[in-house]
Short mmCIF file of C-alpha atoms in Angstrom, two decimals:
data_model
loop_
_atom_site.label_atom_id
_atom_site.label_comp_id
_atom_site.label_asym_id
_atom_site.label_seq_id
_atom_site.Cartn_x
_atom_site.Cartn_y
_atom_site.Cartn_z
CA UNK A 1154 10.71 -6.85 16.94
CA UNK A 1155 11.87 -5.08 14.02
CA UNK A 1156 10.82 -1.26 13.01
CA UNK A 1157 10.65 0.28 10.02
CA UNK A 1158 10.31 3.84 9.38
CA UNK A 1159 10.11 5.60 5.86
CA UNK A 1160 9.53 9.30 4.92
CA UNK A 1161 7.02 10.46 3.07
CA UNK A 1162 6.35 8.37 0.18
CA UNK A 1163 3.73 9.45 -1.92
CA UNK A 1164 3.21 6.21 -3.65
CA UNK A 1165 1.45 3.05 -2.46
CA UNK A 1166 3.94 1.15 -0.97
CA UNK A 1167 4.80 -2.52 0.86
CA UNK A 1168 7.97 -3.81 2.67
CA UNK A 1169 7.92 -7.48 3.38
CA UNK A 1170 10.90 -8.88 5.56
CA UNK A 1171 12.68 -12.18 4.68
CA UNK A 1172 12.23 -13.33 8.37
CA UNK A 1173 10.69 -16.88 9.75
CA UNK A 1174 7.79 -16.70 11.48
CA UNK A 1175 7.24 -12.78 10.70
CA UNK A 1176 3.67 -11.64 10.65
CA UNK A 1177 2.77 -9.22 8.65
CA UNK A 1178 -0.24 -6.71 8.73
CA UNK A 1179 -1.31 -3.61 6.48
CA UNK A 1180 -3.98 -1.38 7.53
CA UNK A 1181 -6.18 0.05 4.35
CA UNK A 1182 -7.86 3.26 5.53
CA UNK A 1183 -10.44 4.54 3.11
CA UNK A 1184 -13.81 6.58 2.71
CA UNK A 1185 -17.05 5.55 1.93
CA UNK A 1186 -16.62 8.29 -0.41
CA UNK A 1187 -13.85 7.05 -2.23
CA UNK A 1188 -16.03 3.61 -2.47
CA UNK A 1189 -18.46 5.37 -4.03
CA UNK A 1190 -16.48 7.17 -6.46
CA UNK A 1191 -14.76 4.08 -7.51
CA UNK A 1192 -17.74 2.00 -7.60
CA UNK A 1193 -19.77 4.54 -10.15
CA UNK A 1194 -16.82 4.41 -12.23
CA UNK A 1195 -16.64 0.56 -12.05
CA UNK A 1196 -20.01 0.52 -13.23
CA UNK A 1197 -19.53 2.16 -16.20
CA UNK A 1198 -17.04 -0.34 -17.23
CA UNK A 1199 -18.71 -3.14 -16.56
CA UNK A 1200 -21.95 -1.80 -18.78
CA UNK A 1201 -19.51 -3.43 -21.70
CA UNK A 1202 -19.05 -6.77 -20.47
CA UNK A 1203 -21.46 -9.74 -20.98
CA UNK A 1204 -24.21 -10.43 -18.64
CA UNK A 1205 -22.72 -12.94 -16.23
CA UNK A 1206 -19.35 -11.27 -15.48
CA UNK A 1207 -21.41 -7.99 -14.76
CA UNK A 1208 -23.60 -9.17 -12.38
CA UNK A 1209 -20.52 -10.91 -10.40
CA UNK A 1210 -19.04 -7.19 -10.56
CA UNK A 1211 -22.82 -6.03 -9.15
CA UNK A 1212 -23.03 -8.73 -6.15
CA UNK A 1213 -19.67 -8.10 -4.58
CA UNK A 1214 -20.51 -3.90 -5.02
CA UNK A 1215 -23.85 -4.54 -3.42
CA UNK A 1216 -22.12 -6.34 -0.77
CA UNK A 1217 -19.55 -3.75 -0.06
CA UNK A 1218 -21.63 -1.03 0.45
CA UNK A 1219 -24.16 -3.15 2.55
CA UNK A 1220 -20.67 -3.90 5.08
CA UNK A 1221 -19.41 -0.33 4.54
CA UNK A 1222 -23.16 1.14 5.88
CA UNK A 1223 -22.79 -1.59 9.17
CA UNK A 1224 -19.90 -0.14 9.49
CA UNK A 1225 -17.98 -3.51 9.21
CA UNK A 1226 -14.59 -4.38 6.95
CA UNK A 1227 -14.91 -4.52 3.33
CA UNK A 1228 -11.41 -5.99 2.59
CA UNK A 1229 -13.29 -9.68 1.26
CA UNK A 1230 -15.25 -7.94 -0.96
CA UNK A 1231 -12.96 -5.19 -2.54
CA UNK A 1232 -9.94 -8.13 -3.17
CA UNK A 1233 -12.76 -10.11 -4.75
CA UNK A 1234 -13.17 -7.06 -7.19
CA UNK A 1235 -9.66 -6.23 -7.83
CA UNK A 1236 -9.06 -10.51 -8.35
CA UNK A 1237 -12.50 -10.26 -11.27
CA UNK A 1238 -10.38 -6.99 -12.78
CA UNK A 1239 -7.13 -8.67 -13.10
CA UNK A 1240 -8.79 -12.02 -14.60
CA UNK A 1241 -10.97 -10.00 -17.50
CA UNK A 1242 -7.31 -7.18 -18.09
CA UNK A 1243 -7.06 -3.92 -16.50
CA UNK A 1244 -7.40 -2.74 -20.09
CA UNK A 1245 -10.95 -3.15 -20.35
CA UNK A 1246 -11.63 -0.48 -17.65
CA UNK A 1247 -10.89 2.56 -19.33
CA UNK A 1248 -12.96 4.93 -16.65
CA UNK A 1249 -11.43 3.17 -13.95
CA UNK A 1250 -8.15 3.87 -14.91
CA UNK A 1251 -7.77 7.34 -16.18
CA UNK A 1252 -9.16 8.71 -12.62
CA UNK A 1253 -7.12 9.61 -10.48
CA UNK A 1254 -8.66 7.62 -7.79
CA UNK A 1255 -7.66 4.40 -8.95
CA UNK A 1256 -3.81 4.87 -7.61
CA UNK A 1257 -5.49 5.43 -4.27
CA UNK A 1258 -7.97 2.38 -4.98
CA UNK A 1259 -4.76 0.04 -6.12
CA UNK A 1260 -3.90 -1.16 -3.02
CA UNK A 1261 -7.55 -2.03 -1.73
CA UNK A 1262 -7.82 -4.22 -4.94
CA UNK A 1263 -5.11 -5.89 -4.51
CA UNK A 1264 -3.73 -4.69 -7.65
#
């Protein structure tokens, strides 16, 4: 087993080894608060796009939340977002990116 420690990096950040049969896991801690935030931000975005790619944007939100309240993980959902962001261009979500909260919210995306 191999350990890796860092300082304190105040950046998201991933190390992958170059190592056969290496597993590797990342733990995503958030808030349902910081779900929300990003989610009411998301929303305003999406307001501009046509019908059909806003209510694929609505469905995986709905689901989210609707884990996040059983308590249960929202990883499926939130990748499923960030994957619908990155097909349409970041560029398009102007809220989303000028808060703060989406460097936090990178990571979860899978951005």
């Amino acid at each position: 087993m191999t350990i890796i420690k860092t300082g304190n990096v105040n950046a998201p950040m991933q190390i992958q080894q170059n190592v056969n049969g290496s597993q590797q896991t990342q733990q995503i801690n958030y808030s349902k608060e910081n779900i929300t935030e990003l989610f009411s931000l998301l929303k305003k975005d999406i307001e501009q796009l046509n019908k059909d790619l806003s209510d694929e944007f609505k469905t995986e939100m709905d689901y989210a939340i609707k884990l996040l309240n059983k308590g249960k993980d929202i990883k499926s959902p939130l990748l499923n977002i960030g994957s619908l962001i990155k097909s349409i261009g970041i560029s398009v979500f102007s809220n989303i990116i000028t808060s703060p909260i989406f460097e936090i919210m990178k990571p979860w995306l899978g951005l």
